mmCIF file of C-alpha atoms in Angstrom:
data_model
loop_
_atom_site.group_PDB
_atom_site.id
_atom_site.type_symbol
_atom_site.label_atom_id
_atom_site.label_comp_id
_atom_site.label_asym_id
_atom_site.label_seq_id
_atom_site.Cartn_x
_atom_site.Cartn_y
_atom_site.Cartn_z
ATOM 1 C CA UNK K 1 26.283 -31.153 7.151
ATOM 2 C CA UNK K 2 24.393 -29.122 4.217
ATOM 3 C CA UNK K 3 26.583 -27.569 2.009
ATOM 4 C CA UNK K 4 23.906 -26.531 -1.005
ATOM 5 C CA UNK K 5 20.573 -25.076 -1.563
ATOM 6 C CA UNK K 6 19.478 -28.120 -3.166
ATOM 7 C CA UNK K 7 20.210 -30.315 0.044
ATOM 8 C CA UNK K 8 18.297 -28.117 1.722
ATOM 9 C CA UNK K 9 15.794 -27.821 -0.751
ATOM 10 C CA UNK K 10 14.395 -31.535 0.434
ATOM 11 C CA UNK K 11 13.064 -30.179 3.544
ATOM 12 C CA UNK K 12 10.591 -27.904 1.899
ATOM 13 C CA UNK K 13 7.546 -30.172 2.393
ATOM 14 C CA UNK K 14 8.460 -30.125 6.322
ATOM 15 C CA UNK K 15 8.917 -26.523 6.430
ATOM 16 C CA UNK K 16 5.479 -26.120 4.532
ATOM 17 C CA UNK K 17 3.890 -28.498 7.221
ATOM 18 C CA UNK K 18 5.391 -26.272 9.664
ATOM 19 C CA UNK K 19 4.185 -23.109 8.323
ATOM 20 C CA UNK K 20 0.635 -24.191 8.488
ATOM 21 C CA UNK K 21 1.032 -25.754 12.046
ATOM 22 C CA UNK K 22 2.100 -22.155 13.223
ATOM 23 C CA UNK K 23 -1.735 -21.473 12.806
ATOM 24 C CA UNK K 24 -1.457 -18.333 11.069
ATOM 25 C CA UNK K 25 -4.318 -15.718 11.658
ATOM 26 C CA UNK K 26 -6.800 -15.102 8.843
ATOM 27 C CA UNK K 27 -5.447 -11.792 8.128
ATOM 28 C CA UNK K 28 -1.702 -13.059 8.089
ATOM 29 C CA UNK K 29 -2.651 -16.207 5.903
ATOM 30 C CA UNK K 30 -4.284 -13.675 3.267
ATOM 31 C CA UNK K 31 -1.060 -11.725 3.331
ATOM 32 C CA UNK K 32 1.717 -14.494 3.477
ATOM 33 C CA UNK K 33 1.363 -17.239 1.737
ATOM 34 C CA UNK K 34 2.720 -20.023 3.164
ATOM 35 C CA UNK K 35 5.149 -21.110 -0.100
ATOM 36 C CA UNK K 36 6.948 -17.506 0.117
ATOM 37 C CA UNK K 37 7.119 -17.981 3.501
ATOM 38 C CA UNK K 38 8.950 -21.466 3.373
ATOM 39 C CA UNK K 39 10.984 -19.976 0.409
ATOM 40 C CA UNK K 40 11.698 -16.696 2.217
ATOM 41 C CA UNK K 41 13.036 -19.001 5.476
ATOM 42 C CA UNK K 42 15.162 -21.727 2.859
ATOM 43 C CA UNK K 43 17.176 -19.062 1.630
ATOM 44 C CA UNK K 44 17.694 -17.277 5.362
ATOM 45 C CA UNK K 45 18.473 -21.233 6.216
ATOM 46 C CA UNK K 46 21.040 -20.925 3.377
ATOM 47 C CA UNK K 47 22.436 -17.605 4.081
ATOM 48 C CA UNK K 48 23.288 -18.693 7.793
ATOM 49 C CA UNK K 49 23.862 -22.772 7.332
ATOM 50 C CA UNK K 50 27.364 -21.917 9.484
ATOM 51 C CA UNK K 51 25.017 -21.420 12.317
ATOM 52 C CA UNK K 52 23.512 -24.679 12.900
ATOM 53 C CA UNK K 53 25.215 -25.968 15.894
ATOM 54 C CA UNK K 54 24.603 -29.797 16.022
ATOM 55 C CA UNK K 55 25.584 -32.685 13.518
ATOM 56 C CA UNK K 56 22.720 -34.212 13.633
ATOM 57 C CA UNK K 57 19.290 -34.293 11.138
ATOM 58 C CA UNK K 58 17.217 -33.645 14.190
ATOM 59 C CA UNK K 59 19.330 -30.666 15.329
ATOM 60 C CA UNK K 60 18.939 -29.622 11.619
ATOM 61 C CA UNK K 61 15.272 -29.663 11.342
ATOM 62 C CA UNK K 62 14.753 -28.243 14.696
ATOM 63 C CA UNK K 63 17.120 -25.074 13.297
ATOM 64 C CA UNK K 64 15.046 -25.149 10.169
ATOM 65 C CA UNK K 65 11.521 -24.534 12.496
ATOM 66 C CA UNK K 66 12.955 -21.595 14.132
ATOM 67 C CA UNK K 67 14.056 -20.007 10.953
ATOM 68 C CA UNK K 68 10.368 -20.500 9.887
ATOM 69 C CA UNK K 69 9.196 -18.931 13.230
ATOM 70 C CA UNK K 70 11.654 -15.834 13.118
ATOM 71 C CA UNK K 71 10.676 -15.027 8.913
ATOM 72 C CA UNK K 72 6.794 -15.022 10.036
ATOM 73 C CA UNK K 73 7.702 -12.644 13.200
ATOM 74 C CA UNK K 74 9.721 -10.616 10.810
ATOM 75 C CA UNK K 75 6.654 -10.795 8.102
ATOM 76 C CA UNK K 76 4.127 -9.914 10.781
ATOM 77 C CA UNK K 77 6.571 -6.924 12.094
ATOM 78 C CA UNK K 78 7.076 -5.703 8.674
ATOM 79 C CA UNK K 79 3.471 -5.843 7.827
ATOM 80 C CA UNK K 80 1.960 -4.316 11.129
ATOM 81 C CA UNK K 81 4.808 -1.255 10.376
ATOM 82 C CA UNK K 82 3.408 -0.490 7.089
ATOM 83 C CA UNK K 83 0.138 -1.022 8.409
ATOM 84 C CA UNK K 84 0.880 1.646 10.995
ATOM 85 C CA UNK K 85 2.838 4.106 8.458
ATOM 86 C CA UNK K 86 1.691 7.923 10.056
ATOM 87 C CA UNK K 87 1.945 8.823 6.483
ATOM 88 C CA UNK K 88 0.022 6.395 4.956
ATOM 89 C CA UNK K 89 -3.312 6.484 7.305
ATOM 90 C CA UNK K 90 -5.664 8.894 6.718
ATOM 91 C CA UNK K 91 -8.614 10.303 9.019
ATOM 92 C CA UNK K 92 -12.098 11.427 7.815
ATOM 93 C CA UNK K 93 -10.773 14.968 8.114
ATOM 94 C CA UNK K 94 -7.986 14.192 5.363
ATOM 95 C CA UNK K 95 -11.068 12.344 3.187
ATOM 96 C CA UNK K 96 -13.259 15.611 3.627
ATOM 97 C CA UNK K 97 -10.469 17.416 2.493
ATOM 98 C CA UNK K 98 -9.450 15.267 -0.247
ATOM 99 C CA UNK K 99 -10.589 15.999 -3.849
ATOM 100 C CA UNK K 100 -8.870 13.143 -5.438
ATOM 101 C CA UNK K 101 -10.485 10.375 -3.717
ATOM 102 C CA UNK K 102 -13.791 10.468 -3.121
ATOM 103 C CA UNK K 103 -15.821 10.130 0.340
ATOM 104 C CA UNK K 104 -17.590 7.167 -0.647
ATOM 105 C CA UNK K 105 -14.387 5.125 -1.086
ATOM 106 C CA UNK K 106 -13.054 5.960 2.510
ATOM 107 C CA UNK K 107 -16.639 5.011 3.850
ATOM 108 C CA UNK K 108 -16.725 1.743 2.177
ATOM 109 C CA UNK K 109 -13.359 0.828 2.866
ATOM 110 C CA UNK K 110 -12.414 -1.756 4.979
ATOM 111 C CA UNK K 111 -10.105 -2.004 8.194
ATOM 112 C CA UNK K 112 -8.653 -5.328 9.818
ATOM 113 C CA UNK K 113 -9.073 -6.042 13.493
ATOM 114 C CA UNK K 114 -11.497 -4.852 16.037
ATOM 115 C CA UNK K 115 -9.804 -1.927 17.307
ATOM 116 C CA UNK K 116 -9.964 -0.060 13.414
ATOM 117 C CA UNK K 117 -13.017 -1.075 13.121
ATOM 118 C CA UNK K 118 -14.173 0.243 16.397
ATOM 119 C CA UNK K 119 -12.688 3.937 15.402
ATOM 120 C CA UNK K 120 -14.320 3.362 11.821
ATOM 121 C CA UNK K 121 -17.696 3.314 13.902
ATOM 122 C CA UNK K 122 -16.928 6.401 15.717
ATOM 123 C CA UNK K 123 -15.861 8.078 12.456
ATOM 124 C CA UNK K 124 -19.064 7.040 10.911
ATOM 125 C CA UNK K 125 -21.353 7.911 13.721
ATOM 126 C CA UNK K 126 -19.272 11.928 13.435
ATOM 127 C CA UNK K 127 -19.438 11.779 9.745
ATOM 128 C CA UNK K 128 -23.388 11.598 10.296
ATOM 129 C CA UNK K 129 -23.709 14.430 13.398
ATOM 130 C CA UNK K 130 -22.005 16.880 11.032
ATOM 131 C CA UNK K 131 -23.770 15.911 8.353
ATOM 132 C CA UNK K 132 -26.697 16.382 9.829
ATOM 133 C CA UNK K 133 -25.851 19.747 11.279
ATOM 134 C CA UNK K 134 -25.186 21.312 7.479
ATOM 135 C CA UNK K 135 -28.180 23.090 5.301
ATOM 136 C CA UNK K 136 -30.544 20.727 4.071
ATOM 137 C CA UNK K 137 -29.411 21.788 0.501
ATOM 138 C CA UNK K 138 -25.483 21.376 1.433
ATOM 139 C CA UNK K 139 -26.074 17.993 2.996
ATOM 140 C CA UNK K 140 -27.644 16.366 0.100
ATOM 141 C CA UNK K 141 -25.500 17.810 -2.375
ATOM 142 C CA UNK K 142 -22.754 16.285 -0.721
ATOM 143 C CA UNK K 143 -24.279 13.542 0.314
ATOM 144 C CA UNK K 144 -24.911 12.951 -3.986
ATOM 145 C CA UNK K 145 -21.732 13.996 -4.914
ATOM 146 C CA UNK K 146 -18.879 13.192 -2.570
ATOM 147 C CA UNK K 147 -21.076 10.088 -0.571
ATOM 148 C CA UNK K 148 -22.687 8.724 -3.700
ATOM 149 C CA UNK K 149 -20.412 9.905 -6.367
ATOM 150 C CA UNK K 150 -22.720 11.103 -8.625
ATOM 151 C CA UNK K 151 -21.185 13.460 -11.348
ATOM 152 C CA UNK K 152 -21.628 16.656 -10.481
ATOM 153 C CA UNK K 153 -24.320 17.404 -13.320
ATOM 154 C CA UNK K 154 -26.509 14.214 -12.469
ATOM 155 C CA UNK K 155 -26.122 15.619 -8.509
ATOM 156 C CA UNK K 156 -27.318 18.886 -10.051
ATOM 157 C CA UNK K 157 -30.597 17.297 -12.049
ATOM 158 C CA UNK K 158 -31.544 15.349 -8.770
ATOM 159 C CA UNK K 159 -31.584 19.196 -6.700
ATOM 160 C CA UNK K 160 -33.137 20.764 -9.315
ATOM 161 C CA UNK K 161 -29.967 23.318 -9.156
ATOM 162 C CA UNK K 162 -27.628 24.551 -11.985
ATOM 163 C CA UNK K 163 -24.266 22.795 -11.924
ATOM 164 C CA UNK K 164 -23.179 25.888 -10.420
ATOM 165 C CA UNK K 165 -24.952 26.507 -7.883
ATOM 166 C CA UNK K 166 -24.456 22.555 -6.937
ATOM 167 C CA UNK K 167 -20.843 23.358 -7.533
ATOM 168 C CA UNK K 168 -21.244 26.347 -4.681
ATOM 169 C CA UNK K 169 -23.002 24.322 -2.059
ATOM 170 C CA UNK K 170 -20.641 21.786 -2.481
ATOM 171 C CA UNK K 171 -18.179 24.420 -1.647
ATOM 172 C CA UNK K 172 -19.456 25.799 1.391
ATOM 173 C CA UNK K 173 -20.780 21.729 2.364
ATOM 174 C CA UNK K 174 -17.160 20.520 2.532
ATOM 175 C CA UNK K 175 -15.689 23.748 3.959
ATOM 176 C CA UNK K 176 -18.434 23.527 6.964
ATOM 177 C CA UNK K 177 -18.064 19.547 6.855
ATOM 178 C CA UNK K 178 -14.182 19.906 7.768
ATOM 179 C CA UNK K 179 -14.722 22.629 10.368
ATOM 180 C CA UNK K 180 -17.297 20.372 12.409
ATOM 181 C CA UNK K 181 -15.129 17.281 11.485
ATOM 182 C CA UNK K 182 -11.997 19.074 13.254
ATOM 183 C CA UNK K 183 -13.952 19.680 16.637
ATOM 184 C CA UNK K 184 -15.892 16.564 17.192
ATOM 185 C CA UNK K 185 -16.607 17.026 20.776
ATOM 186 C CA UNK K 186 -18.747 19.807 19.287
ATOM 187 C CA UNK K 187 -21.223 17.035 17.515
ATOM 188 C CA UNK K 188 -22.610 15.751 20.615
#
């Protein structure tokens, strides 16, 4: 039996073998990589060495596998929790209405799996109808500013507007942008 973290230490190559057999999606391999996840599983194989029911090296290894297995559920669990954190995702309405981070950086960034990406497409394609339904003047000065993040005097030099009166559309462009953004069905 295995009585120190060094003893089971030697099976490290084996449980990095293993690791990569699991076949791992993209997503999960850029998140975990495979050395903290054999590390992660050696010390849970440590923590619970009383557990292992046979005598045998076999019995051993096999143990060792489904510690691997159960740390990469737990990994993927944890992950897909924080990934679904209510209070960490944010809708284009929350963007709109955001004046610390800009528009163009919600646009641009990107979501994992087909499903976000889908809802991305739909947010993009209402993002557009209520752009479209704002004055001309409000829709390209927030288009400059909060799309293209241009500083609010460039945005004002490419209207041919005072930095105050860009200031004011940009105002009244968000203001209206939220309202339509609110009632999508209202877009159509």
């Amino acid at each position: 039996m295995i009585d120190t973290g060094t003893e089971l230490d030697r099976y490290r190559p084996l449980l990095r073998l293993h690791v990569r057999q699991l076949q791992l999606g993209r997503l999960y391999r850029a998140r975990f990589d495979s050395s903290d996840v054999v590390q992660e599983s050696l010390l849970r194989a440590f923590r619970g060495i009383d557990q292992v029911r046979g005598r045998s090296e076999a019995e051993l290894v096999g143990w060792l596998q489904k510690v691997v297995a159960h740390t990469v559920i737990d990994l993927v669990r944890e992950h897909s929790a924080a990934k679904r954190d209510p209070g960490l995702e944010r809708t284009l309405c929350d963007a709109v209405d955001d004046d610390e981070t800009p528009l163009g950086a919600y646009l641009t960034a990107t979501e994992p799996g087909p499903s976000a990406q889908a809802v991305r497409k739909e947010e993009l394609l209402c993002l557009a109808a209520a752009l479209d339904r704002l004055p001309e003047a409000e829709r390209d000065a927030v288009i400059a500013h909060y799309i293209l993040e241009l500083p609010l005097a460039e945005t004002a030099t490419r209207l041919g507007r005072t930095t105050r009166g860009v200031g004011g559309l940009l105002f009244r462009g968000k203001r209206r942008l939220s309202a339509l953004l609110a009632a999508p069905e209202d877009l159509a």
